């Protein structure tokens, strides 16, 4: 993929299409027993989505490579890593939408998986996405020790000290007053951990050294928080149709958000500060980090 | 652990205690944020259990080693693999017990995890056990290529073509008439896949060669089916107290079982035939496979 000459939005479309084609190919086909399970898994994963995590994997991988021109195998390794983070993200959305959690009927303009396939099937389809994610990492064509490292990164980010732990703190604090530091910790775990893992896995798939990994990690921490601050701003300001999910739901549910704690203007300023921190972290990387800069920009300016 | 001289029931107790101590040590502590999540995870994993999968890991590992005396590191590798299969098994029980699945209030004589901690917490605690299982395999002190192989074995067994797929076929066929071959396929996926994986992972952790692995696999297929046939026999004949779960529930729920399809006597004969097949598969292995033979015997003769 000679994508270095594409403008950002074409590159992003190409990236989204790469990971989706990869998932189409590697997820069990709908004629494999049990057919309805595989249909539900594909419904959960292959519906419309921003694929920001996948894009971060590719952009981070590009930032670690000396050539702007990816060889086929390098591209495939990034696709394995990108598929892994998208599978984890997709399973978490299915479980978040269940009646015992957020009880959401719609997601990205479509019925949620349990509305479409029933609760039991949605539960199980999401359960089956997790092992598939780890299997994707195990299929990368890199040295086995790096694969083992990647497995540990994903496991930590997806587990109780990462995404699931953040989810628990979130659920437990609906209606509670949180301090800003607690809100930050919750978001770092709930969303930030998998965003950091995406950047880290892109670097591992591309064979990055430790110095580079540390720089990328600072970028990832800042952009992970920025992502959530923007999410809170959008929930407070955008309308339901452009969001693709119910707007104003956080305030309705009395959920603590950056906007409720800091106010709208201070939240916008904070998002911009985090954006700058992200750019500073990768400043020395030059042109090969261009996609990471563009993604930071995209995350800050998105309106859905 | 010089366990070669212990009688079977002492060896089994020692094995159960090894994997439980290992899990106690490696699972996140209850004072780590979010505390209640880690408490629920431990509740789900460390309650009373037969630990047959863990015992199969250890027994399979022993069958692959030349010495009856395990070195500390070999023992630890088997504990990592045993912990991985127990974590997957525990998560699957928590999700099976949820209201949208079997809606069970009791398991092994205790309130199920969602009764104890609420549905959302049970869902999430089980979700967080899956990455922990893969992380356990990633921590084995064996060559990284074998770890990658182990990750793929667990992923396949725990996924949509293994345990979760079998669960879906099971849920979809309550009240349906199944043919024996369909029932067998369902059980091979639902229970058999993880029992086969346990034997396979023990062999990988112990560095077995391919010939040995093939023999062990024939043992595992037979014993996996036998396990389920005995389960169906017990559900039809034992009382609730000795089972630790509601007896006669399959018939009540109109679930297809070996007993309902073959009758009680033919089911008993079939279980015995599978037991013999398992023993024949490992016949040439001599004394080092003694624990596998004893486990086959235990699985056939258990009354809970």
Short mmCIF file of C-alpha atoms in Angstrom, two decimals, chain A residues 26-29 32-34 36-38 41 91 95-96 98 100-101 119-121 123-128 130-135 138-139 144-145 147-148 151-156 158-161 164-169 171-172 185 189, chain B residues 26-29 32-34 36-38 41 91 95-96 98 100-101 119-121 123-128 130-135 138-139 144-145 147-148 151-156 158-161 164-169 171-172 185 189:
data_model
loop_
_atom_site.label_atom_id
_atom_site.label_comp_id
_atom_site.label_asym_id
_atom_site.label_seq_id
_atom_site.Cartn_x
_atom_site.Cartn_y
_atom_site.Cartn_z
CA UNK A 26 -10.53 -14.14 9.04
CA UNK A 27 -13.83 -14.28 10.92
CA UNK A 28 -15.59 -17.66 10.68
CA UNK A 29 -17.93 -17.70 7.67
CA UNK A 32 -19.84 -22.60 9.47
CA UNK A 33 -21.69 -24.28 12.36
CA UNK A 34 -23.27 -22.65 14.39
CA UNK A 36 -26.43 -17.94 13.52
CA UNK A 37 -23.58 -17.36 15.98
CA UNK A 38 -21.20 -16.48 13.17
CA UNK A 41 -20.48 -12.07 15.43
CA UNK A 91 -17.36 -7.33 21.99
CA UNK A 95 -22.02 -6.31 26.30
CA UNK A 96 -22.35 -2.58 27.16
CA UNK A 98 -27.21 -5.41 27.07
CA UNK A 100 -28.30 -5.39 32.48
CA UNK A 101 -25.80 -2.70 31.41
CA UNK A 119 -29.85 -11.52 24.56
CA UNK A 120 -28.36 -15.01 24.87
CA UNK A 121 -26.97 -14.93 21.33
CA UNK A 123 -23.87 -12.44 25.03
CA UNK A 124 -22.30 -15.51 23.42
CA UNK A 125 -21.35 -13.84 20.14
CA UNK A 126 -19.41 -11.20 22.06
CA UNK A 127 -17.83 -13.89 24.26
CA UNK A 128 -16.53 -15.62 21.13
CA UNK A 130 -12.40 -12.31 22.64
CA UNK A 131 -10.49 -15.52 21.80
CA UNK A 132 -10.60 -14.51 18.15
CA UNK A 133 -8.78 -11.28 19.04
CA UNK A 134 -5.95 -13.14 20.75
CA UNK A 135 -5.80 -15.57 17.86
CA UNK A 138 -0.93 -15.13 17.39
CA UNK A 139 -1.08 -15.17 13.59
CA UNK A 144 7.28 -15.28 18.48
CA UNK A 145 8.65 -13.35 21.46
CA UNK A 147 3.80 -12.01 19.65
CA UNK A 148 3.91 -13.06 23.29
CA UNK A 151 -0.66 -10.93 23.79
CA UNK A 152 0.29 -9.50 27.18
CA UNK A 153 -0.35 -5.91 26.06
CA UNK A 154 -3.83 -6.80 24.80
CA UNK A 155 -4.62 -8.90 27.84
CA UNK A 156 -3.69 -6.09 30.23
CA UNK A 158 -8.77 -5.55 27.80
CA UNK A 159 -8.85 -6.92 31.35
CA UNK A 160 -9.83 -5.87 34.85
CA UNK A 161 -7.04 -3.30 35.18
CA UNK A 164 -13.37 -3.90 31.89
CA UNK A 165 -12.18 -2.26 35.10
CA UNK A 166 -13.02 1.18 33.72
CA UNK A 167 -16.43 -0.09 32.73
CA UNK A 168 -17.04 -1.28 36.30
CA UNK A 169 -16.06 2.10 37.78
CA UNK A 171 -21.34 1.60 36.05
CA UNK A 172 -20.73 1.93 39.79
CA UNK A 185 -8.73 7.29 36.06
CA UNK A 189 -9.01 2.49 31.99
CA UNK B 26 -1.78 -14.54 39.88
CA UNK B 27 -5.30 -13.12 39.95
CA UNK B 28 -5.45 -9.38 40.74
CA UNK B 29 -5.74 -8.85 44.52
CA UNK B 32 -6.55 -3.45 43.49
CA UNK B 33 -8.94 -1.00 41.79
CA UNK B 34 -11.77 -1.79 41.04
CA UNK B 36 -15.40 -5.25 43.84
CA UNK B 37 -14.59 -6.50 40.35
CA UNK B 38 -11.56 -8.39 41.60
CA UNK B 41 -13.61 -12.55 39.74
CA UNK B 91 -16.09 -17.41 32.98
CA UNK B 95 -22.32 -16.40 31.80
CA UNK B 96 -24.26 -19.70 31.58
CA UNK B 98 -27.13 -15.45 33.89
CA UNK B 100 -30.77 -14.58 29.83
CA UNK B 101 -29.14 -18.04 29.71
CA UNK B 119 -25.88 -9.07 36.78
CA UNK B 120 -23.70 -6.26 35.43
CA UNK B 121 -20.82 -7.13 37.75
CA UNK B 123 -21.09 -10.15 33.24
CA UNK B 124 -18.00 -7.95 33.50
CA UNK B 125 -16.12 -10.14 35.99
CA UNK B 126 -16.46 -13.08 33.61
CA UNK B 127 -15.44 -10.88 30.67
CA UNK B 128 -12.23 -9.99 32.50
CA UNK B 130 -10.84 -14.32 29.41
CA UNK B 131 -7.84 -12.02 28.84
CA UNK B 132 -6.38 -13.29 32.11
CA UNK B 133 -6.48 -16.84 30.71
CA UNK B 134 -4.49 -15.88 27.63
CA UNK B 135 -2.08 -13.92 29.79
CA UNK B 138 1.86 -16.01 27.73
CA UNK B 139 3.71 -16.28 31.05
CA UNK B 144 7.85 -18.50 22.59
CA UNK B 145 6.77 -20.48 19.52
CA UNK B 147 3.41 -20.29 23.68
CA UNK B 148 1.99 -19.00 20.41
CA UNK B 151 -2.60 -19.43 22.54
CA UNK B 152 -4.05 -20.77 19.30
CA UNK B 153 -5.18 -24.03 20.92
CA UNK B 154 -7.00 -22.15 23.70
CA UNK B 155 -8.48 -19.62 21.31
CA UNK B 156 -9.91 -22.33 19.05
CA UNK B 158 -12.86 -21.39 23.78
CA UNK B 159 -14.28 -19.75 20.67
CA UNK B 160 -17.20 -20.06 18.28
CA UNK B 161 -16.02 -23.38 16.82
CA UNK B 164 -19.14 -21.01 22.83
CA UNK B 165 -20.39 -22.65 19.62
CA UNK B 166 -21.50 -25.72 21.56
CA UNK B 167 -23.28 -23.49 24.03
CA UNK B 168 -25.18 -21.82 21.19
CA UNK B 169 -26.28 -25.18 19.73
CA UNK B 171 -29.42 -23.13 23.89
CA UNK B 172 -30.96 -23.28 20.40
CA UNK B 185 -21.33 -32.63 17.94
CA UNK B 189 -17.89 -28.45 21.09
#
